[in-house]
Short mmCIF file of C-alpha atoms in Angstrom, two decimals:
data_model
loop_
_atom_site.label_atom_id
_atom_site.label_comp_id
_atom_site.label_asym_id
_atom_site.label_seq_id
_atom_site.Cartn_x
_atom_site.Cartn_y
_atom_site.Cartn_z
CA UNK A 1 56.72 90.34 134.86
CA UNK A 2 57.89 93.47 136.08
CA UNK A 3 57.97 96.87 133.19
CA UNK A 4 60.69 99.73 134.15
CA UNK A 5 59.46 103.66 133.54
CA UNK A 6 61.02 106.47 133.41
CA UNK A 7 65.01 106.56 132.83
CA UNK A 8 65.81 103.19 132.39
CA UNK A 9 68.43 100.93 130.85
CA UNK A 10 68.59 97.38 129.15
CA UNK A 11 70.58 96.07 132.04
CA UNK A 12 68.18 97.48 134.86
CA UNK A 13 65.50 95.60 132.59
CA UNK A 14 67.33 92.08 132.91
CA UNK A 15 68.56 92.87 136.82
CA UNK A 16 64.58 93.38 137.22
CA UNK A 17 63.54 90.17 135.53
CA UNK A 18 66.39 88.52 137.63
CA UNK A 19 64.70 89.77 140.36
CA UNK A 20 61.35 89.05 140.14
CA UNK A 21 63.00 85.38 138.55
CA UNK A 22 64.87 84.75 141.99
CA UNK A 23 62.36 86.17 144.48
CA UNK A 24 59.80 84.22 142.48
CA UNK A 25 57.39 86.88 142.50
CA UNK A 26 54.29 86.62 140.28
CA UNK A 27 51.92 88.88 138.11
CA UNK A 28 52.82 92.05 136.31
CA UNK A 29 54.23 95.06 138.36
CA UNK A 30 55.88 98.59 137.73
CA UNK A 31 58.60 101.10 138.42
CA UNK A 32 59.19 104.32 137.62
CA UNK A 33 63.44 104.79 137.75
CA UNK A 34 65.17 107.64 137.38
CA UNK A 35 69.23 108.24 136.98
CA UNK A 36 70.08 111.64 138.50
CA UNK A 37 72.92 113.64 139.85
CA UNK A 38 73.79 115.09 143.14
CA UNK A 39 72.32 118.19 142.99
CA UNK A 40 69.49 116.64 142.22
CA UNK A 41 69.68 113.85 144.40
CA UNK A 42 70.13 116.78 147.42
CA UNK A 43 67.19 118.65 146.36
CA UNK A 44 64.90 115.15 146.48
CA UNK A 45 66.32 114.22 149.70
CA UNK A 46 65.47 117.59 150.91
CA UNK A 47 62.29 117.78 149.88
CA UNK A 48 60.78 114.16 150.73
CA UNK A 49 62.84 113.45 154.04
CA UNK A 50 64.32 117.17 155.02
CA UNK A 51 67.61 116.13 154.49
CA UNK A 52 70.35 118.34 153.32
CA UNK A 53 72.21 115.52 151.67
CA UNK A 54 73.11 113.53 148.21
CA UNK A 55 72.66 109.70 148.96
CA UNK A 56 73.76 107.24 146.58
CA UNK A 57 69.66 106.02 146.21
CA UNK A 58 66.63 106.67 147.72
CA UNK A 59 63.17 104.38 147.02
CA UNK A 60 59.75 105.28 147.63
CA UNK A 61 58.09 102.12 148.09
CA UNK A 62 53.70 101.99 147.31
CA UNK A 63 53.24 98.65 148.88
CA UNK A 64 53.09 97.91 152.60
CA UNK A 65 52.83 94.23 151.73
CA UNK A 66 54.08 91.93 148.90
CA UNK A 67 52.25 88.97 147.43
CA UNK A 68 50.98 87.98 144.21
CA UNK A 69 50.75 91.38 141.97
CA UNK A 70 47.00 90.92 140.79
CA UNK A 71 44.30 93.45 140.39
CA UNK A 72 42.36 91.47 143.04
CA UNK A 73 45.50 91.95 145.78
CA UNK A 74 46.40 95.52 145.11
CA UNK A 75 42.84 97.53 143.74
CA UNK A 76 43.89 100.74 144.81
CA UNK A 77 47.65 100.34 143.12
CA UNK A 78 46.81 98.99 139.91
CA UNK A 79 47.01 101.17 137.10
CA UNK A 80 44.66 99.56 134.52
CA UNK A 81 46.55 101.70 131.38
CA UNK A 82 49.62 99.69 132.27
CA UNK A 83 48.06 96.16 133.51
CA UNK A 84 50.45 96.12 136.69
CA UNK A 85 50.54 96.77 139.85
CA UNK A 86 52.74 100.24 140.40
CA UNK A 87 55.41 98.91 143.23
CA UNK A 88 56.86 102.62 144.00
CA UNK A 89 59.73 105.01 142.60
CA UNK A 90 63.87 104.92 142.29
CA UNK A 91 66.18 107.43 142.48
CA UNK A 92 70.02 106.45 141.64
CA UNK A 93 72.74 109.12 141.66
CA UNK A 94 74.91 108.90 138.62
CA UNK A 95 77.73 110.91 140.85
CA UNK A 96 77.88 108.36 143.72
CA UNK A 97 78.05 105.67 141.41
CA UNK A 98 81.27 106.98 139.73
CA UNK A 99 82.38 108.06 143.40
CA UNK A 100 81.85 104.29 144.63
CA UNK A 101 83.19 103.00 141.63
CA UNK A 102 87.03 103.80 142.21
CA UNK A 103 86.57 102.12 145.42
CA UNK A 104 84.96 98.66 144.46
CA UNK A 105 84.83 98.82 140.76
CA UNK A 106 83.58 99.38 137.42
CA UNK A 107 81.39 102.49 137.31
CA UNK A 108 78.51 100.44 135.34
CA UNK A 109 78.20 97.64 138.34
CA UNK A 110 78.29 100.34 141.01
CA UNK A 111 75.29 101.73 139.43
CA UNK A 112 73.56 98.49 138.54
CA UNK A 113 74.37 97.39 142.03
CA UNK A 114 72.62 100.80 143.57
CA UNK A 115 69.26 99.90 141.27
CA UNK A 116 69.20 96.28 142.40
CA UNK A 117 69.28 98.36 146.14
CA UNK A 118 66.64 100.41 145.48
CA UNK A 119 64.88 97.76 144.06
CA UNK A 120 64.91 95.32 146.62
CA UNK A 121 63.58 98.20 149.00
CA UNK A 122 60.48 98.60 146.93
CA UNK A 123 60.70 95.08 147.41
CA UNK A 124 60.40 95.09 151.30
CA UNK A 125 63.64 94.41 152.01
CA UNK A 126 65.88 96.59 154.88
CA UNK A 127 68.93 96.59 156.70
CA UNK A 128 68.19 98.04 159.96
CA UNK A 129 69.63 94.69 161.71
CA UNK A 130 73.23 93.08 160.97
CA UNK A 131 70.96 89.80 159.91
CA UNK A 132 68.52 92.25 157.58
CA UNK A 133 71.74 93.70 155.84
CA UNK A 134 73.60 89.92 155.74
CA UNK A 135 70.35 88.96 153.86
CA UNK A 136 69.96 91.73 151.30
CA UNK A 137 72.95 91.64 150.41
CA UNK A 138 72.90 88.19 149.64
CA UNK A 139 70.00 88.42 147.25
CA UNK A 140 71.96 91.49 146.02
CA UNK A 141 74.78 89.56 144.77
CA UNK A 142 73.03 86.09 144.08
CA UNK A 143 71.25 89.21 141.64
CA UNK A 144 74.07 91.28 140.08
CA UNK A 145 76.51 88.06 139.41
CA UNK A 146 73.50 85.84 138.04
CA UNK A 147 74.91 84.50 134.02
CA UNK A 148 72.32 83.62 131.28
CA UNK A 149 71.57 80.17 130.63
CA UNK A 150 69.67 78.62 127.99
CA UNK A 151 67.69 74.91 127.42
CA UNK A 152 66.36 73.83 124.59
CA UNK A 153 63.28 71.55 124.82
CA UNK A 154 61.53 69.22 122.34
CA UNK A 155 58.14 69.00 123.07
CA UNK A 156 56.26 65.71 121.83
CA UNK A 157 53.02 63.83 121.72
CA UNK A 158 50.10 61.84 120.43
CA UNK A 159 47.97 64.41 117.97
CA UNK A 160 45.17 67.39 119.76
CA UNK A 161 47.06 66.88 122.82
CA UNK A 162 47.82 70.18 123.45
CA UNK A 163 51.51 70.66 122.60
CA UNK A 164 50.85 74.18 121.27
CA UNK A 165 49.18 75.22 123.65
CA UNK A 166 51.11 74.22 126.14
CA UNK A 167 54.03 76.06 124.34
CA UNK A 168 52.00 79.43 123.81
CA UNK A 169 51.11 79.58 127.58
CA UNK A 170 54.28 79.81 128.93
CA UNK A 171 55.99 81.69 126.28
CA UNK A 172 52.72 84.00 126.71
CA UNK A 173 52.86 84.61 122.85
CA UNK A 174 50.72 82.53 120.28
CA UNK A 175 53.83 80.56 118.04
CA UNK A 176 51.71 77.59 117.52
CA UNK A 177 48.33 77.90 116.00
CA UNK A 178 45.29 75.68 117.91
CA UNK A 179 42.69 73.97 117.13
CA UNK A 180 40.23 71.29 118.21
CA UNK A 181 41.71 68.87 115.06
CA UNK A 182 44.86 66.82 115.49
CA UNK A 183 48.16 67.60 113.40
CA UNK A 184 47.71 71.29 113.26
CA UNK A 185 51.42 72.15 113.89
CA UNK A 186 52.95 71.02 110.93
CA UNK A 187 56.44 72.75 111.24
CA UNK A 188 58.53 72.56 114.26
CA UNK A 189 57.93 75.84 115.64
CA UNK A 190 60.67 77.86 118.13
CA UNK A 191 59.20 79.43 120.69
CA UNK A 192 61.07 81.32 122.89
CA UNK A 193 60.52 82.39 126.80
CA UNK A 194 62.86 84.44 128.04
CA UNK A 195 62.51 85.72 132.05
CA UNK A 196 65.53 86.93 133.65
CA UNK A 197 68.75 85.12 132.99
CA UNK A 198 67.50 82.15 131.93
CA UNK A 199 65.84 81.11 128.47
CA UNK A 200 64.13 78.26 127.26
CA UNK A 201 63.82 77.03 123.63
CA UNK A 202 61.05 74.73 122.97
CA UNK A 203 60.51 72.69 119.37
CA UNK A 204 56.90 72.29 119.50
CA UNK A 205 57.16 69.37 116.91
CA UNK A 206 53.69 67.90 115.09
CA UNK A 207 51.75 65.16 116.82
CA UNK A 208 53.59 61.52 115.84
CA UNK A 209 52.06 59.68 113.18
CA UNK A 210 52.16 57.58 110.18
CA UNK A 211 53.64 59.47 107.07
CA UNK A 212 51.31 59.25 104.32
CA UNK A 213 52.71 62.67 102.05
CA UNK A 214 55.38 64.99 101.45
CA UNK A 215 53.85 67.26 103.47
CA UNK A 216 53.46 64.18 106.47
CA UNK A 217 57.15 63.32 105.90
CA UNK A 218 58.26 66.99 106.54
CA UNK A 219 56.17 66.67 109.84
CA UNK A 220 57.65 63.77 110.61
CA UNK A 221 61.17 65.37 109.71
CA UNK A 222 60.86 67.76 112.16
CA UNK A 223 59.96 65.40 115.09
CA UNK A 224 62.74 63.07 114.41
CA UNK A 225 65.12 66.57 114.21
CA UNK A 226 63.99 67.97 117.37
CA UNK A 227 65.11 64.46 119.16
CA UNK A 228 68.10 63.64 117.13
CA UNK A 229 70.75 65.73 119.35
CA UNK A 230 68.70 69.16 119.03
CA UNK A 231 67.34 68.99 122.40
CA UNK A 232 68.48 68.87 125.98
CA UNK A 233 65.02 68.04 127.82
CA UNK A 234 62.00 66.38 126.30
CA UNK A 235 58.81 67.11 127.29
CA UNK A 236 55.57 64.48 126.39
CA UNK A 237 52.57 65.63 126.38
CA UNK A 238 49.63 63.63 126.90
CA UNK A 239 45.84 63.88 127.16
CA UNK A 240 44.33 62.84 130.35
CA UNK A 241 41.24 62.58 129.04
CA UNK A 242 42.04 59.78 126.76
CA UNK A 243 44.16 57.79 129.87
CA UNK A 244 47.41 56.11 128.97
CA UNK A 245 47.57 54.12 126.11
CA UNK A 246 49.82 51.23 124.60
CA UNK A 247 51.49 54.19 122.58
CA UNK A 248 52.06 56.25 124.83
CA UNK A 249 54.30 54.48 127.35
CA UNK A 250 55.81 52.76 124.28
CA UNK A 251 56.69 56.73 123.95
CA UNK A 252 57.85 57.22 127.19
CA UNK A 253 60.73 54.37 127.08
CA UNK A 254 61.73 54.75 124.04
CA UNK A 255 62.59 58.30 125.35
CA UNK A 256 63.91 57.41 128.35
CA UNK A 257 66.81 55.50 126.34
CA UNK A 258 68.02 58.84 125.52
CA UNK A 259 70.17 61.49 128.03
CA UNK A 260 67.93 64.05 128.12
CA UNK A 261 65.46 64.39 131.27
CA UNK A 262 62.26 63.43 130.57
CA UNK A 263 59.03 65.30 132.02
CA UNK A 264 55.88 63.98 131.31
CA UNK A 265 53.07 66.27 131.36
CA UNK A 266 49.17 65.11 131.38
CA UNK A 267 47.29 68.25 129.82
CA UNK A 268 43.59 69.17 129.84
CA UNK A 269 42.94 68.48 134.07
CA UNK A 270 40.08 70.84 133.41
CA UNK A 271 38.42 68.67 131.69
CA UNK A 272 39.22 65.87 134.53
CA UNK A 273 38.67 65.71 138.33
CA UNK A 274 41.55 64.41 140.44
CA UNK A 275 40.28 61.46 141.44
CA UNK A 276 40.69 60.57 137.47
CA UNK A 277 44.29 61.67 137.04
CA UNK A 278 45.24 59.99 140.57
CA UNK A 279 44.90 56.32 138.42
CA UNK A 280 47.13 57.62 135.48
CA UNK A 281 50.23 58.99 137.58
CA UNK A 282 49.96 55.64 139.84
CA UNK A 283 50.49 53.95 135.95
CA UNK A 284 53.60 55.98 135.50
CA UNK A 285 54.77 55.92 139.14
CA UNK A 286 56.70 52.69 138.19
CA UNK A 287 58.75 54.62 135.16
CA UNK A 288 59.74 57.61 137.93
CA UNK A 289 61.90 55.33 139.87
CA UNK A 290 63.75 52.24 137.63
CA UNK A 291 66.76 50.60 138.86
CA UNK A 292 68.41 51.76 136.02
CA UNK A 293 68.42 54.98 136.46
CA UNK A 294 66.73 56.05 133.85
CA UNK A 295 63.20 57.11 134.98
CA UNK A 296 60.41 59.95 134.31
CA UNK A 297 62.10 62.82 136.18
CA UNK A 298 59.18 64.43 136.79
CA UNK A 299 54.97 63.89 135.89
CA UNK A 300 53.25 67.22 135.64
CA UNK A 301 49.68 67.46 135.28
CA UNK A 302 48.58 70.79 133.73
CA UNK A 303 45.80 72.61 132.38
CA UNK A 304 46.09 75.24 129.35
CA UNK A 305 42.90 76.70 130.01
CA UNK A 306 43.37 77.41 133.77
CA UNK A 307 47.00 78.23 134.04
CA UNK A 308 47.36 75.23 136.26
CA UNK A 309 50.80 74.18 137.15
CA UNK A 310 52.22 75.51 133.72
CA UNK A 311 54.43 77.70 136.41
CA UNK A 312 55.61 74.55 138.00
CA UNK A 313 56.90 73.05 134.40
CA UNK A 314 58.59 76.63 133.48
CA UNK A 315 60.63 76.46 136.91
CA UNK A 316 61.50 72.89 136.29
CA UNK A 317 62.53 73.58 132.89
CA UNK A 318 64.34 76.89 134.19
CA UNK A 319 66.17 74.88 136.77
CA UNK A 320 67.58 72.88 133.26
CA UNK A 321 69.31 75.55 131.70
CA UNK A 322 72.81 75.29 131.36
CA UNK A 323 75.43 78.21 130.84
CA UNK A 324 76.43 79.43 127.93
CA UNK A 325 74.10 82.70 127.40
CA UNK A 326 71.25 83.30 125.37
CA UNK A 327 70.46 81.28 122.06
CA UNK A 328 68.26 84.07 120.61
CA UNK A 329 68.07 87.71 121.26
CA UNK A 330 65.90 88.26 124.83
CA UNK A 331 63.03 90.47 123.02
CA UNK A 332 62.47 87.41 120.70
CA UNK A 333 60.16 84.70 121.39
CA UNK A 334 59.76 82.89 118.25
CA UNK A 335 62.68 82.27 115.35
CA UNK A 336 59.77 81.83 112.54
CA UNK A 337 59.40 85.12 109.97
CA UNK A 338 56.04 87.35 110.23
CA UNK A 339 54.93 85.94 107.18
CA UNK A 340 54.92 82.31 108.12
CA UNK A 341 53.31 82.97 111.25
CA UNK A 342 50.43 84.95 109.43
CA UNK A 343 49.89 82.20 106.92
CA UNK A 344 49.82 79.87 110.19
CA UNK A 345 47.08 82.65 111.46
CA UNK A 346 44.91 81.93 108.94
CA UNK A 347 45.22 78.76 108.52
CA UNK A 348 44.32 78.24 111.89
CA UNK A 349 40.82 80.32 111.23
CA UNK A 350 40.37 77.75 109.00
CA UNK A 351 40.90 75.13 110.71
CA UNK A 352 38.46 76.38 113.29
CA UNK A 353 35.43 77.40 111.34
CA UNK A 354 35.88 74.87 108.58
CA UNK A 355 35.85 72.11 111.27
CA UNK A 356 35.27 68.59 109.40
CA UNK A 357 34.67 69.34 106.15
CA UNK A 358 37.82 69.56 104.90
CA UNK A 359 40.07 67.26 107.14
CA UNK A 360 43.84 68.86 106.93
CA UNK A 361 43.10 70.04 103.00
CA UNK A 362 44.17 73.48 103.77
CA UNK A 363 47.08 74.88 103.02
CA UNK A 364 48.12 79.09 103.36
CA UNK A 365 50.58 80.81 100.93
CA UNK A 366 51.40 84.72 101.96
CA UNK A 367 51.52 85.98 98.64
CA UNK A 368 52.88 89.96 100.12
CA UNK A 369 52.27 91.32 103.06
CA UNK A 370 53.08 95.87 102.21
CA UNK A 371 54.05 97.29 105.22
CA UNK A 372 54.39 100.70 103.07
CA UNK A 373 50.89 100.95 102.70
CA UNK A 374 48.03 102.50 105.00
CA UNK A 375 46.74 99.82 106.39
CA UNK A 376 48.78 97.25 105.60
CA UNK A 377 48.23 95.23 103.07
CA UNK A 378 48.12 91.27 103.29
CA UNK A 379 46.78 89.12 100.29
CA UNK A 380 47.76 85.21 100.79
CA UNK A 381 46.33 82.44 98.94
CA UNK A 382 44.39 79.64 100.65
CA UNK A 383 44.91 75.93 98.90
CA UNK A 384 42.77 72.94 98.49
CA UNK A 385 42.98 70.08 96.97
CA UNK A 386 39.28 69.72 94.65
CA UNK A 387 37.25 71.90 93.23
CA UNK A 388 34.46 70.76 95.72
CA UNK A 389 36.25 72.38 98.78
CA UNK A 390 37.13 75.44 96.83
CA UNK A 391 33.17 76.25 97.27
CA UNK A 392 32.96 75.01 100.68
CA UNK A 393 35.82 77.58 101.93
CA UNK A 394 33.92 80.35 99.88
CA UNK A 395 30.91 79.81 101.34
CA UNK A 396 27.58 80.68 100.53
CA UNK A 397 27.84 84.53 99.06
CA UNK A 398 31.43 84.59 100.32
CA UNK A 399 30.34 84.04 103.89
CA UNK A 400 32.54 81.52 104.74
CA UNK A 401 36.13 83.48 103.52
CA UNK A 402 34.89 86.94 105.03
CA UNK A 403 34.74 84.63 108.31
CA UNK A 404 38.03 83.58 108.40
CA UNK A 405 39.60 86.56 107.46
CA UNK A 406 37.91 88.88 109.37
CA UNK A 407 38.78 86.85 112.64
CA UNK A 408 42.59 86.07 111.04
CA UNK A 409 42.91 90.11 110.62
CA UNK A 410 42.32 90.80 114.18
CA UNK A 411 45.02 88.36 115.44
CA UNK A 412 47.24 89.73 112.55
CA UNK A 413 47.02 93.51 113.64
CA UNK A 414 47.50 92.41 116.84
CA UNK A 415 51.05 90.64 115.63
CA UNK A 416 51.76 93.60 113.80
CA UNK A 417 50.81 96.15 116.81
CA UNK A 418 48.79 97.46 113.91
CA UNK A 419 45.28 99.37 114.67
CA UNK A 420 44.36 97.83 111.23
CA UNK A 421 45.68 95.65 108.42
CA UNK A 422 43.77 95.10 104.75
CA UNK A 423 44.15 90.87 104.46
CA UNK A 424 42.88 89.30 100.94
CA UNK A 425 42.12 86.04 100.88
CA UNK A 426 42.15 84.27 97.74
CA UNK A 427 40.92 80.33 97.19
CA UNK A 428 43.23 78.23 94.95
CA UNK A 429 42.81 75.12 93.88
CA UNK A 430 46.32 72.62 93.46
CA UNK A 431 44.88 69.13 93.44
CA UNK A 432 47.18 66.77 95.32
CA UNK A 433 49.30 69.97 96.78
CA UNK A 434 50.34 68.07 99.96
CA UNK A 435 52.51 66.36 97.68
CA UNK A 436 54.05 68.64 95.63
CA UNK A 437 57.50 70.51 97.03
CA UNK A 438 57.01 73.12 95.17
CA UNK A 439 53.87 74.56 96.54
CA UNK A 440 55.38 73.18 100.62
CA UNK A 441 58.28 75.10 99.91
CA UNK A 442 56.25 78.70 98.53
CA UNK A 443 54.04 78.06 101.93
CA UNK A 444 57.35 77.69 104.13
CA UNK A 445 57.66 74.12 104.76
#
């Protein structure tokens, strides 16, 4: 990701992400921009390179190399306060811009087109040969006349396969809650990931199962949605660790009766060596390349925990996208209101610490959340179904509520980009509440 300083616009913003997007240039880097005019731009030039002029741009690149934009690759250039790698200055004059724009056009692409210069200069790029300036100025367009595009993905699976987190780590936000039990999502969340011009969508649907309640058939509601027409790609997640079962390439063709390319991802390699996935994609190899046509169009084995090849699947899923702009605004990434994804917060705490005892009895209701008071003030009610787990989510002396809110309120302030938040947690019990629209409906289901 790259972050703009100084005097900056929304459009240098996306021509930056476009850049990095094209160039396919990793980590998190910086650039201090400024828009001046041409007395300024004369007194710069005179003072850095003792020249009496005013040039449309100058750039004052850091980097005498350009790779991966890690603290590792670039010690002396990082600047921990912003967690990027600082890539150099920009100078644009305003005056040429308008100057150049009664000759080629509009005075905004004139000036957009003298950033993407400047940029690509920080970016080691020249023109001292005819075959250096053919090639910048190739990227330069391929740049300034790039549209936005948009997919929208369904993302499905056998329970505790890691569909959220599969979802979180490349929209690099949490929108789906984890944890180590199966059905956790139990909404179809939107996440979003927007980087450059292109955006993807993904439904991270609950695990498929039997319906057994209302609150099941909602679940199940939401899968069937996300692949009734809603999505252009599907993505099915599976767990390595647990091989290929009966289900699961049941799964797989009844998917691949539909239009939409089909990726197939096996999650949790960490947790397997090669040698144990090599098996599992020789199963699928068969499903990649039927004479019908309709095959697999691409297995992807990942890892959440690692990072591995969740890049790969967001370019493959990038390379979907279709025109038509943006579905959501760029600065979102998930269509869900704060206070459904707080009650999802806590929930999740519960999930975590709570671990067996009560299996999926937990629901959250976000009773207010007062952003007018110092801190802000959260009180949501946490539901079970008997008396008997009311105690066990208490605790012993209140132990067991302080735990999960105290490790809910530091995710929540961190939501909020709040330095602190006052969250009350209050244990209800509504026997047989799973059932009951009423109380699915108050918790945002």
């Amino acid at each position: 990701m790259i972050k703009l300083t100084g005097d900056t616009t929304a459009q240098f913003n996306r021509l930056a992400a476009i850049a990095f997007d094209i160039l396919g240039l990793k980590g998190d880097a910086t650039v201090d921009v400024e828009i001046i005019d041409d007395a300024e731009m004369r007194e710069l030039n005179n003072r850095t390179r003792g020249v009496d002029s005013a040039t449309d741009v100058l750039s004052f690149p850091a980097l005498d190399r350009i790779t991966d934009f890690t603290q590792k690759n670039y010690p002396r250039d990082y600047d921990a306060s912003q967690r990027a790698v600082v890539l150099g200055d920009i100078a644009v004059n305003r005056d040429a811009a308008a100057r150049q724009a009664e000759e080629y056009g509009t005075g905004e692409r004139e000036i957009n087109y003298l950033f993407v210069h400047g940029l690509l200069h920080i970016l080691g790029y020249d023109h001292m040969t005819d075959a250096d300036k053919k090639a910048m100025r190739e990227v330069e367009e391929k740049i300034l006349s790039e549209t936005d595009k948009s997919v929208v993905v369904a993302v499905i699976g056998r329970p505790n396969a890691g569909k959220s987190s599969l979802v979180n780590a490349i929209v690099g936000e949490k929108v789906s809650i984890v944890s180590p039990k199966p059905q956790t999502t139990r909404d179809r969340i939107t996440g979003i990931c927007t980087e450059g011009g292109r955006q993807i969508v993904f439904l991270d649907t609950p695990g498929m199962f039997k319906p057994r309640t209302k609150l099941d058939e909602h679940m199940d509601k939401s899968i069937k949605s996300s692949l009734g027409g809603d999505a252009d790609v599907v993505v099915i997640v599976l767990d390595c660790t647990k091989g290929i079962t009966a289900d699961d390439q049941k799964l797989i063709l009844e998917r691949l009766n539909s239009r939409a390319p089909l990726y197939v991802v096996l999650n949790k390699t960490d947790l397997k060596g090669y040698d144990a996935i090599y098996p599992l994609l020789e199963k699928l190899s068969p499903l990649m390349s039927r004479k019908d046509g309709r095959s697999i169009k691409d297995v992807i084995p990942t890892s959440c925990k690692t990072g591995r090849n969740v890049d790969v699947l967001k370019s493959a899923l990038k390379a979907e996208c279709k025109d038509g702009g943006f579905l959501f605004p760029e600065d979102e990434y998930t269509d869900k209101p704060v206070k459904f994804i707080i009650g999802e917060i806590v929930r999740e705490k519960a999930l975590l610490f709570l671990q067996d005892e009560i299996p999926h009895g937990v629901g959250v209701c976000v009773i207010g959340v007062d952003e007018n008071s110092t801190p802000v003030r959260i009180s949501c009610d946490v539901i079970v179904d008997k008396k008997s787990h009311k105690q066990i989510v208490i605790g012993d002396n209140g132990a067991m509520i302080r735990k999960i809110g105290e490790s809910a309120r530091r995710d929540i302030e961190k939501l909020l980009g709040e330095d602190k938040v006052y969250l009350e947690l209050f244990v209800k019990v509504r026997p047989g509440w799973r059932d009951r629209i009423n109380i699915l409906r108050d918790i945002g289901y």
